[in-house]
PDB file of C-alpha atoms in Angstrom:
ATOM      1  CA  UNK A 690      14.947 -73.102 -13.356  1.00 49.00           C
ATOM      2  CA  UNK A 691      17.361 -72.709 -11.544  1.00 49.00           C
ATOM      3  CA  UNK A 692      18.178 -74.656  -8.176  1.00 52.00           C
ATOM      4  CA  UNK A 693      20.197 -71.612  -6.149  1.00 50.00           C
ATOM      5  CA  UNK A 694      20.159 -71.056  -2.960  1.00 47.00           C
ATOM      6  CA  UNK A 695      19.597 -67.235  -1.778  1.00 46.00           C
ATOM      7  CA  UNK A 696      21.135 -66.862   1.646  1.00 44.00           C
ATOM      8  CA  UNK A 697      19.300 -64.343   3.913  1.00 44.00           C
ATOM      9  CA  UNK A 698      21.995 -62.799   6.383  1.00 43.00           C
ATOM     10  CA  UNK A 699      20.296 -63.127   9.996  1.00 43.00           C
ATOM     11  CA  UNK A 700      18.424 -59.531  11.250  1.00 40.00           C
ATOM     12  CA  UNK A 701      19.982 -58.006  14.921  1.00 44.00           C
ATOM     13  CA  UNK A 702      17.361 -59.366  17.284  1.00 41.00           C
ATOM     14  CA  UNK A 703      15.210 -56.806  18.792  1.00 40.00           C
ATOM     15  CA  UNK A 704      16.501 -56.679  21.878  1.00 41.00           C
ATOM     16  CA  UNK A 705      19.877 -55.692  21.352  1.00 42.00           C
ATOM     17  CA  UNK A 706      17.919 -52.887  19.319  1.00 40.00           C
ATOM     18  CA  UNK A 707      16.502 -52.159  22.085  1.00 40.00           C
ATOM     19  CA  UNK A 708      18.941 -52.714  24.603  1.00 39.00           C
ATOM     20  CA  UNK A 709      22.463 -51.391  23.383  1.00 43.00           C
ATOM     21  CA  UNK A 710      22.565 -48.046  20.726  1.00 41.00           C
ATOM     22  CA  UNK A 711      25.804 -48.475  19.900  1.00 41.00           C
ATOM     23  CA  UNK A 712      24.231 -51.026  16.358  1.00 37.00           C
ATOM     24  CA  UNK A 713      27.162 -48.816  14.221  1.00 38.00           C
ATOM     25  CA  UNK A 714      24.822 -45.844  11.943  1.00 36.00           C
ATOM     26  CA  UNK A 715      26.736 -42.724  10.700  1.00 34.00           C
ATOM     27  CA  UNK A 716      24.785 -40.450  13.113  1.00 34.00           C
ATOM     28  CA  UNK A 717      25.047 -42.539  16.580  1.00 34.00           C
ATOM     29  CA  UNK A 718      27.927 -40.866  18.993  1.00 34.00           C
ATOM     30  CA  UNK A 719      30.788 -42.368  20.835  1.00 34.00           C
ATOM     31  CA  UNK A 720      32.239 -40.940  23.473  1.00 35.00           C
ATOM     32  CA  UNK A 721      33.529 -37.624  22.748  1.00 34.00           C
ATOM     33  CA  UNK A 722      31.745 -36.825  19.282  1.00 35.00           C
ATOM     34  CA  UNK A 723      33.119 -39.089  17.329  1.00 37.00           C
ATOM     35  CA  UNK A 724      30.616 -41.714  15.214  1.00 36.00           C
ATOM     36  CA  UNK A 725      29.958 -45.130  16.603  1.00 41.00           C
ATOM     37  CA  UNK A 726      31.251 -47.524  14.371  1.00 42.00           C
ATOM     38  CA  UNK A 727      32.851 -50.774  15.158  1.00 43.00           C
ATOM     39  CA  UNK A 728      36.047 -49.571  12.999  1.00 43.00           C
ATOM     40  CA  UNK A 729      36.856 -47.197  15.298  1.00 49.00           C
ATOM     41  CA  UNK A 730      40.311 -47.322  17.322  1.00 52.00           C
ATOM     42  CA  UNK A 731      41.410 -45.608  20.329  1.00 53.00           C
ATOM     43  CA  UNK A 732      43.564 -43.094  18.084  1.00 56.00           C
ATOM     44  CA  UNK A 733      40.302 -41.493  16.417  1.00 60.00           C
ATOM     45  CA  UNK A 734      38.576 -40.920  19.526  1.00 59.00           C
ATOM     46  CA  UNK A 735      38.989 -37.072  21.395  1.00 65.00           C
ATOM     47  CA  UNK A 736      40.920 -36.104  24.179  1.00 65.00           C
ATOM     48  CA  UNK A 737      37.799 -36.073  26.342  1.00 64.00           C
ATOM     49  CA  UNK A 738      36.935 -39.695  25.322  1.00 65.00           C
ATOM     50  CA  UNK A 739      40.021 -41.101  26.092  1.00 65.00           C
ATOM     51  CA  UNK A 740      40.219 -39.480  29.098  1.00 66.00           C
ATOM     52  CA  UNK A 741      37.113 -41.146  30.206  1.00 66.00           C
ATOM     53  CA  UNK A 742      37.875 -44.008  28.706  1.00 69.00           C
ATOM     54  CA  UNK A 743      41.153 -44.061  31.296  1.00 70.00           C
ATOM     55  CA  UNK A 744      39.307 -43.259  34.455  1.00 69.00           C
ATOM     56  CA  UNK A 745      37.391 -46.017  33.448  1.00 72.00           C
ATOM     57  CA  UNK A 746      40.338 -48.528  33.292  1.00 75.00           C
ATOM     58  CA  UNK A 747      41.564 -46.788  36.607  1.00 74.00           C
ATOM     59  CA  UNK A 748      38.706 -47.492  38.408  1.00 76.00           C
ATOM     60  CA  UNK A 749      38.730 -50.960  37.494  1.00 80.00           C
ATOM     61  CA  UNK A 750      42.061 -51.819  38.293  1.00 79.00           C
ATOM     62  CA  UNK A 751      41.405 -50.063  41.534  1.00 76.00           C
ATOM     63  CA  UNK A 752      37.856 -51.995  41.700  1.00 79.00           C
ATOM     64  CA  UNK A 753      39.923 -54.800  41.234  1.00 82.00           C
ATOM     65  CA  UNK A 754      43.281 -54.164  43.674  1.00 80.00           C
ATOM     66  CA  UNK A 755      40.476 -53.740  46.368  1.00 80.00           C
ATOM     67  CA  UNK A 756      38.666 -57.387  45.503  1.00 83.00           C
ATOM     68  CA  UNK A 757      42.447 -58.483  46.123  1.00 84.00           C
ATOM     69  CA  UNK A 758      43.177 -56.959  48.842  1.00 80.00           C
ATOM     70  CA  UNK A 759      39.462 -58.517  50.834  1.00 84.00           C
ATOM     71  CA  UNK A 760      40.961 -61.781  49.350  1.00 86.00           C
ATOM     72  CA  UNK A 761      44.123 -62.328  50.483  1.00 84.00           C
ATOM     73  CA  UNK A 762      43.307 -60.307  54.145  1.00 82.00           C
ATOM     74  CA  UNK A 763      40.017 -63.607  55.073  1.00 85.00           C
ATOM     75  CA  UNK A 764      42.044 -66.101  53.248  1.00 85.00           C
ATOM     76  CA  UNK A 765      45.265 -65.131  55.460  1.00 83.00           C
ATOM     77  CA  UNK A 766      43.031 -64.157  59.128  1.00 80.00           C
ATOM     78  CA  UNK A 767      39.798 -66.053  58.438  1.00 78.00           C
ATOM     79  CA  UNK A 768      39.367 -68.582  55.718  1.00 81.00           C
ATOM     80  CA  UNK A 769      37.318 -70.137  53.723  1.00 82.00           C
ATOM     81  CA  UNK A 770      35.763 -72.380  56.148  1.00 83.00           C
ATOM     82  CA  UNK A 771      33.779 -69.535  58.012  1.00 85.00           C
ATOM     83  CA  UNK A 772      30.411 -69.243  56.121  1.00 87.00           C
ATOM     84  CA  UNK A 773      30.919 -65.194  56.917  1.00 86.00           C
ATOM     85  CA  UNK A 774      34.172 -65.137  55.035  1.00 88.00           C
ATOM     86  CA  UNK A 775      32.118 -65.600  51.688  1.00 92.00           C
ATOM     87  CA  UNK A 776      30.134 -62.404  52.445  1.00 91.00           C
ATOM     88  CA  UNK A 777      32.977 -59.953  51.561  1.00 89.00           C
ATOM     89  CA  UNK A 778      34.650 -61.981  49.261  1.00 91.00           C
ATOM     90  CA  UNK A 779      31.283 -61.891  47.430  1.00 93.00           C
ATOM     91  CA  UNK A 780      30.715 -58.527  47.531  1.00 91.00           C
ATOM     92  CA  UNK A 781      34.326 -57.011  47.141  1.00 89.00           C
ATOM     93  CA  UNK A 782      34.031 -58.986  43.411  1.00 92.00           C
ATOM     94  CA  UNK A 783      30.535 -57.715  42.692  1.00 92.00           C
ATOM     95  CA  UNK A 784      31.664 -53.909  43.336  1.00 88.00           C
ATOM     96  CA  UNK A 785      34.737 -55.322  40.619  1.00 88.00           C
ATOM     97  CA  UNK A 786      32.763 -57.121  37.363  1.00 91.00           C
ATOM     98  CA  UNK A 787      30.187 -53.604  38.170  1.00 91.00           C
ATOM     99  CA  UNK A 788      32.392 -51.121  37.009  1.00 87.00           C
ATOM    100  CA  UNK A 789      33.895 -54.068  34.689  1.00 87.00           C
ATOM    101  CA  UNK A 790      30.546 -53.927  33.283  1.00 89.00           C
ATOM    102  CA  UNK A 791      30.282 -50.424  33.000  1.00 86.00           C
ATOM    103  CA  UNK A 792      33.251 -49.648  31.244  1.00 83.00           C
ATOM    104  CA  UNK A 793      32.497 -52.861  28.491  1.00 82.00           C
ATOM    105  CA  UNK A 794      29.082 -50.581  28.138  1.00 81.00           C
ATOM    106  CA  UNK A 795      31.498 -47.099  27.546  1.00 74.00           C
ATOM    107  CA  UNK A 796      34.244 -48.472  25.327  1.00 67.00           C
ATOM    108  CA  UNK A 797      32.311 -50.655  23.023  1.00 56.00           C
ATOM    109  CA  UNK A 798      33.409 -50.604  20.229  1.00 53.00           C
ATOM    110  CA  UNK A 799      36.851 -49.866  20.812  1.00 53.00           C
ATOM    111  CA  UNK A 800      38.550 -52.204  22.788  1.00 52.00           C
ATOM    112  CA  UNK A 801      36.520 -55.114  21.848  1.00 52.00           C
ATOM    113  CA  UNK A 802      37.173 -55.834  18.041  1.00 53.00           C
ATOM    114  CA  UNK A 803      40.352 -54.941  18.725  1.00 50.00           C
ATOM    115  CA  UNK A 804      41.059 -58.280  21.439  1.00 52.00           C
ATOM    116  CA  UNK A 805      43.423 -61.020  20.082  1.00 53.00           C
ATOM    117  CA  UNK A 806      40.820 -63.124  21.636  1.00 55.00           C
ATOM    118  CA  UNK A 807      38.487 -64.744  19.673  1.00 57.00           C
ATOM    119  CA  UNK A 808      34.794 -65.735  21.282  1.00 58.00           C
ATOM    120  CA  UNK A 809      35.392 -61.730  22.930  1.00 56.00           C
ATOM    121  CA  UNK A 810      36.015 -59.897  19.200  1.00 54.00           C
ATOM    122  CA  UNK A 811      32.710 -61.783  18.404  1.00 59.00           C
ATOM    123  CA  UNK A 812      30.209 -61.345  21.141  1.00 66.00           C
ATOM    124  CA  UNK A 813      28.194 -58.004  20.840  1.00 72.00           C
ATOM    125  CA  UNK A 814      28.872 -55.990  23.637  1.00 72.00           C
ATOM    126  CA  UNK A 815      25.875 -55.179  24.899  1.00 78.00           C
ATOM    127  CA  UNK A 816      25.437 -58.822  25.877  1.00 80.00           C
ATOM    128  CA  UNK A 817      29.281 -59.127  27.500  1.00 81.00           C
ATOM    129  CA  UNK A 818      27.853 -56.048  29.625  1.00 86.00           C
ATOM    130  CA  UNK A 819      25.141 -57.858  30.566  1.00 88.00           C
ATOM    131  CA  UNK A 820      26.197 -61.395  31.336  1.00 89.00           C
ATOM    132  CA  UNK A 821      29.180 -58.843  33.550  1.00 90.00           C
ATOM    133  CA  UNK A 822      26.133 -56.770  35.558  1.00 91.00           C
ATOM    134  CA  UNK A 823      24.192 -60.296  35.889  1.00 92.00           C
ATOM    135  CA  UNK A 824      26.528 -61.855  37.510  1.00 93.00           C
ATOM    136  CA  UNK A 825      28.055 -58.411  39.638  1.00 93.00           C
ATOM    137  CA  UNK A 826      24.097 -58.301  40.768  1.00 93.00           C
ATOM    138  CA  UNK A 827      24.048 -62.083  41.367  1.00 94.00           C
ATOM    139  CA  UNK A 828      27.183 -62.070  43.712  1.00 95.00           C
ATOM    140  CA  UNK A 829      26.113 -58.974  45.048  1.00 93.00           C
ATOM    141  CA  UNK A 830      22.544 -61.005  46.174  1.00 94.00           C
ATOM    142  CA  UNK A 831      24.230 -63.436  48.318  1.00 95.00           C
ATOM    143  CA  UNK A 832      26.804 -61.513  50.261  1.00 93.00           C
ATOM    144  CA  UNK A 833      23.801 -60.004  50.802  1.00 93.00           C
ATOM    145  CA  UNK A 834      21.653 -63.587  51.626  1.00 94.00           C
ATOM    146  CA  UNK A 835      25.142 -64.793  53.803  1.00 94.00           C
ATOM    147  CA  UNK A 836      25.263 -62.385  56.324  1.00 92.00           C
ATOM    148  CA  UNK A 837      21.594 -61.944  56.937  1.00 93.00           C
ATOM    149  CA  UNK A 838      22.029 -65.881  57.741  1.00 92.00           C
ATOM    150  CA  UNK A 839      25.293 -65.485  59.664  1.00 90.00           C
ATOM    151  CA  UNK A 840      23.240 -62.799  61.591  1.00 88.00           C
ATOM    152  CA  UNK A 841      20.714 -64.851  62.416  1.00 90.00           C
ATOM    153  CA  UNK A 842      22.284 -67.364  63.593  1.00 87.00           C
ATOM    154  CA  UNK A 843      24.412 -65.375  66.022  1.00 85.00           C
ATOM    155  CA  UNK A 844      21.535 -63.486  67.278  1.00 85.00           C
ATOM    156  CA  UNK A 845      23.120 -60.524  66.297  1.00 85.00           C
ATOM    157  CA  UNK A 846      20.938 -57.523  65.193  1.00 86.00           C
ATOM    158  CA  UNK A 847      20.044 -56.809  61.531  1.00 85.00           C
ATOM    159  CA  UNK A 848      21.402 -54.017  59.136  1.00 87.00           C
ATOM    160  CA  UNK A 849      22.667 -51.331  62.447  1.00 85.00           C
ATOM    161  CA  UNK A 850      25.427 -50.385  61.143  1.00 88.00           C
ATOM    162  CA  UNK A 851      26.561 -47.367  58.558  1.00 88.00           C
ATOM    163  CA  UNK A 852      28.499 -50.629  56.741  1.00 88.00           C
ATOM    164  CA  UNK A 853      25.179 -52.657  56.882  1.00 90.00           C
ATOM    165  CA  UNK A 854      22.805 -49.938  56.092  1.00 92.00           C
ATOM    166  CA  UNK A 855      25.047 -48.893  53.565  1.00 91.00           C
ATOM    167  CA  UNK A 856      25.341 -52.499  52.061  1.00 91.00           C
ATOM    168  CA  UNK A 857      21.300 -53.451  52.060  1.00 93.00           C
ATOM    169  CA  UNK A 858      20.767 -49.687  50.063  1.00 93.00           C
ATOM    170  CA  UNK A 859      23.464 -50.718  47.141  1.00 93.00           C
ATOM    171  CA  UNK A 860      22.021 -54.287  46.618  1.00 94.00           C
ATOM    172  CA  UNK A 861      18.762 -52.987  46.477  1.00 94.00           C
ATOM    173  CA  UNK A 862      19.666 -50.524  43.483  1.00 93.00           C
ATOM    174  CA  UNK A 863      21.674 -52.932  42.032  1.00 93.00           C
ATOM    175  CA  UNK A 864      18.849 -55.058  41.560  1.00 92.00           C
ATOM    176  CA  UNK A 865      16.658 -52.448  40.583  1.00 92.00           C
ATOM    177  CA  UNK A 866      19.673 -51.799  37.665  1.00 92.00           C
ATOM    178  CA  UNK A 867      19.251 -55.386  36.828  1.00 91.00           C
ATOM    179  CA  UNK A 868      15.879 -54.644  36.404  1.00 91.00           C
ATOM    180  CA  UNK A 869      16.204 -52.158  34.372  1.00 89.00           C
ATOM    181  CA  UNK A 870      18.442 -53.752  32.542  1.00 90.00           C
ATOM    182  CA  UNK A 871      16.363 -57.000  31.945  1.00 89.00           C
ATOM    183  CA  UNK A 872      13.806 -54.115  30.480  1.00 88.00           C
ATOM    184  CA  UNK A 873      15.476 -52.640  27.631  1.00 86.00           C
ATOM    185  CA  UNK A 874      17.295 -56.379  26.896  1.00 84.00           C
ATOM    186  CA  UNK A 875      13.430 -57.863  25.989  1.00 84.00           C
ATOM    187  CA  UNK A 876      11.943 -54.311  24.578  1.00 80.00           C
ATOM    188  CA  UNK A 877      10.799 -54.424  21.669  1.00 80.00           C
ATOM    189  CA  UNK A 878      11.780 -51.353  19.050  1.00 79.00           C
ATOM    190  CA  UNK A 879      10.748 -48.614  17.835  1.00 76.00           C
ATOM    191  CA  UNK A 880       8.827 -47.977  21.312  1.00 80.00           C
ATOM    192  CA  UNK A 881       8.967 -44.857  22.648  1.00 80.00           C
ATOM    193  CA  UNK A 882       9.630 -45.816  26.253  1.00 83.00           C
ATOM    194  CA  UNK A 883      13.372 -46.940  25.858  1.00 84.00           C
ATOM    195  CA  UNK A 884      15.637 -44.168  24.995  1.00 84.00           C
ATOM    196  CA  UNK A 885      14.331 -42.585  28.503  1.00 84.00           C
ATOM    197  CA  UNK A 886      14.907 -45.680  29.969  1.00 86.00           C
ATOM    198  CA  UNK A 887      18.140 -46.359  28.872  1.00 86.00           C
ATOM    199  CA  UNK A 888      19.840 -42.761  28.984  1.00 85.00           C
ATOM    200  CA  UNK A 889      18.346 -43.564  33.151  1.00 87.00           C
ATOM    201  CA  UNK A 890      20.257 -46.897  33.287  1.00 89.00           C
ATOM    202  CA  UNK A 891      22.942 -45.570  31.771  1.00 86.00           C
ATOM    203  CA  UNK A 892      23.320 -42.621  34.174  1.00 84.00           C
ATOM    204  CA  UNK A 893      22.423 -45.001  37.318  1.00 87.00           C
ATOM    205  CA  UNK A 894      24.668 -47.301  37.058  1.00 88.00           C
ATOM    206  CA  UNK A 895      27.619 -45.024  38.134  1.00 84.00           C
ATOM    207  CA  UNK A 896      25.234 -44.408  40.917  1.00 85.00           C
ATOM    208  CA  UNK A 897      25.319 -48.041  41.944  1.00 88.00           C
ATOM    209  CA  UNK A 898      28.638 -48.543  41.577  1.00 85.00           C
ATOM    210  CA  UNK A 899      29.495 -45.901  44.496  1.00 83.00           C
ATOM    211  CA  UNK A 900      26.690 -47.348  46.444  1.00 86.00           C
ATOM    212  CA  UNK A 901      28.742 -50.564  45.832  1.00 86.00           C
ATOM    213  CA  UNK A 902      32.201 -49.038  47.225  1.00 83.00           C
ATOM    214  CA  UNK A 903      30.585 -47.587  50.415  1.00 84.00           C
ATOM    215  CA  UNK A 904      30.244 -50.509  51.591  1.00 87.00           C
ATOM    216  CA  UNK A 905      33.481 -51.902  50.856  1.00 83.00           C
ATOM    217  CA  UNK A 906      35.128 -48.165  51.961  1.00 80.00           C
ATOM    218  CA  UNK A 907      32.894 -49.983  55.461  1.00 82.00           C
ATOM    219  CA  UNK A 908      34.312 -52.883  55.569  1.00 82.00           C
ATOM    220  CA  UNK A 909      37.946 -52.313  54.283  1.00 78.00           C
ATOM    221  CA  UNK A 910      38.057 -50.417  57.553  1.00 76.00           C
ATOM    222  CA  UNK A 911      37.100 -52.935  59.426  1.00 76.00           C
ATOM    223  CA  UNK A 912      39.572 -55.358  58.181  1.00 74.00           C
ATOM    224  CA  UNK A 913      42.184 -52.787  58.152  1.00 68.00           C
ATOM    225  CA  UNK A 914      41.165 -52.944  62.904  1.00 56.00           C
ATOM    226  CA  UNK A 915      42.809 -49.369  62.616  1.00 55.00           C
ATOM    227  CA  UNK A 916      45.959 -50.085  61.185  1.00 60.00           C
ATOM    228  CA  UNK A 917      45.109 -47.590  58.007  1.00 62.00           C
ATOM    229  CA  UNK A 918      47.339 -50.137  55.588  1.00 60.00           C
ATOM    230  CA  UNK A 919      43.728 -48.910  53.277  1.00 67.00           C
ATOM    231  CA  UNK A 920      43.207 -45.334  53.604  1.00 71.00           C
ATOM    232  CA  UNK A 921      45.206 -44.841  49.985  1.00 69.00           C
ATOM    233  CA  UNK A 922      43.337 -47.620  48.864  1.00 69.00           C
ATOM    234  CA  UNK A 923      39.593 -46.524  49.434  1.00 69.00           C
ATOM    235  CA  UNK A 924      40.509 -42.201  49.086  1.00 71.00           C
ATOM    236  CA  UNK A 925      41.581 -43.211  45.123  1.00 72.00           C
ATOM    237  CA  UNK A 926      39.177 -45.602  44.671  1.00 66.00           C
ATOM    238  CA  UNK A 927      36.801 -42.999  45.886  1.00 68.00           C
ATOM    239  CA  UNK A 928      38.126 -40.046  43.610  1.00 70.00           C
ATOM    240  CA  UNK A 929      38.747 -42.131  40.319  1.00 70.00           C
ATOM    241  CA  UNK A 930      34.854 -43.194  40.495  1.00 69.00           C
ATOM    242  CA  UNK A 931      33.644 -39.207  41.672  1.00 70.00           C
ATOM    243  CA  UNK A 932      35.375 -38.268  38.908  1.00 68.00           C
ATOM    244  CA  UNK A 933      34.206 -41.048  35.982  1.00 66.00           C
ATOM    245  CA  UNK A 934      30.877 -40.509  36.714  1.00 66.00           C
ATOM    246  CA  UNK A 935      30.837 -36.542  37.071  1.00 67.00           C
ATOM    247  CA  UNK A 936      32.526 -36.894  33.566  1.00 62.00           C
ATOM    248  CA  UNK A 937      30.001 -38.957  32.358  1.00 60.00           C
ATOM    249  CA  UNK A 938      26.890 -37.273  34.310  1.00 61.00           C
ATOM    250  CA  UNK A 939      27.790 -34.052  32.703  1.00 58.00           C
ATOM    251  CA  UNK A 940      28.300 -34.512  29.280  1.00 56.00           C
TER     252      UNK A 940
END
């Protein structure tokens, strides 16, 4: 009797197939109507798809520029020893991480498989998206808790300004978006609601990204103290995000 060992390849977890619609098949379309497969390269995508990905990259770069601007201004004018300082630092970083998570989800698997970093090449795009978005939401919630504490210590009214109201709404939306992502991640495959929730989750991501941008626009104006130095940055980021969101929601 033979002692041959039979190797059974592991099957994908139910969470991945439920949460991530990029499991390679012959019929699942990627941006621009191309087949979704891990061998897909950027040159194989349609012009519309490449334009959309370029727009996402621009949004990420602009968001990162906002974050660097905020960090530079806070470190220069306030310092890191003040509790208040961590509110804009965490919120701006959250916005950058959130739009990066969207880019990871939309660009999968075009870029991740071509990266020369083994750890990123082997990780599932949905997992990287989830970790990035989850970190963004955690940072946003932390920023909210900090500003509530600061206002409480100073005896100031909570959420009495457009900046504060916009920030509160953005964090609530981000938390709801995260809850939807967790539901998809833990869902068993084959359930009827998964497709509808996944589509809503994808579209809502752009809404949350725009919502996170609004309090940052107010915050940048406040940091400028009337100088208007970041007006171009607010306009460019808002325009790029609006174009990308419109392209994604209408396609």
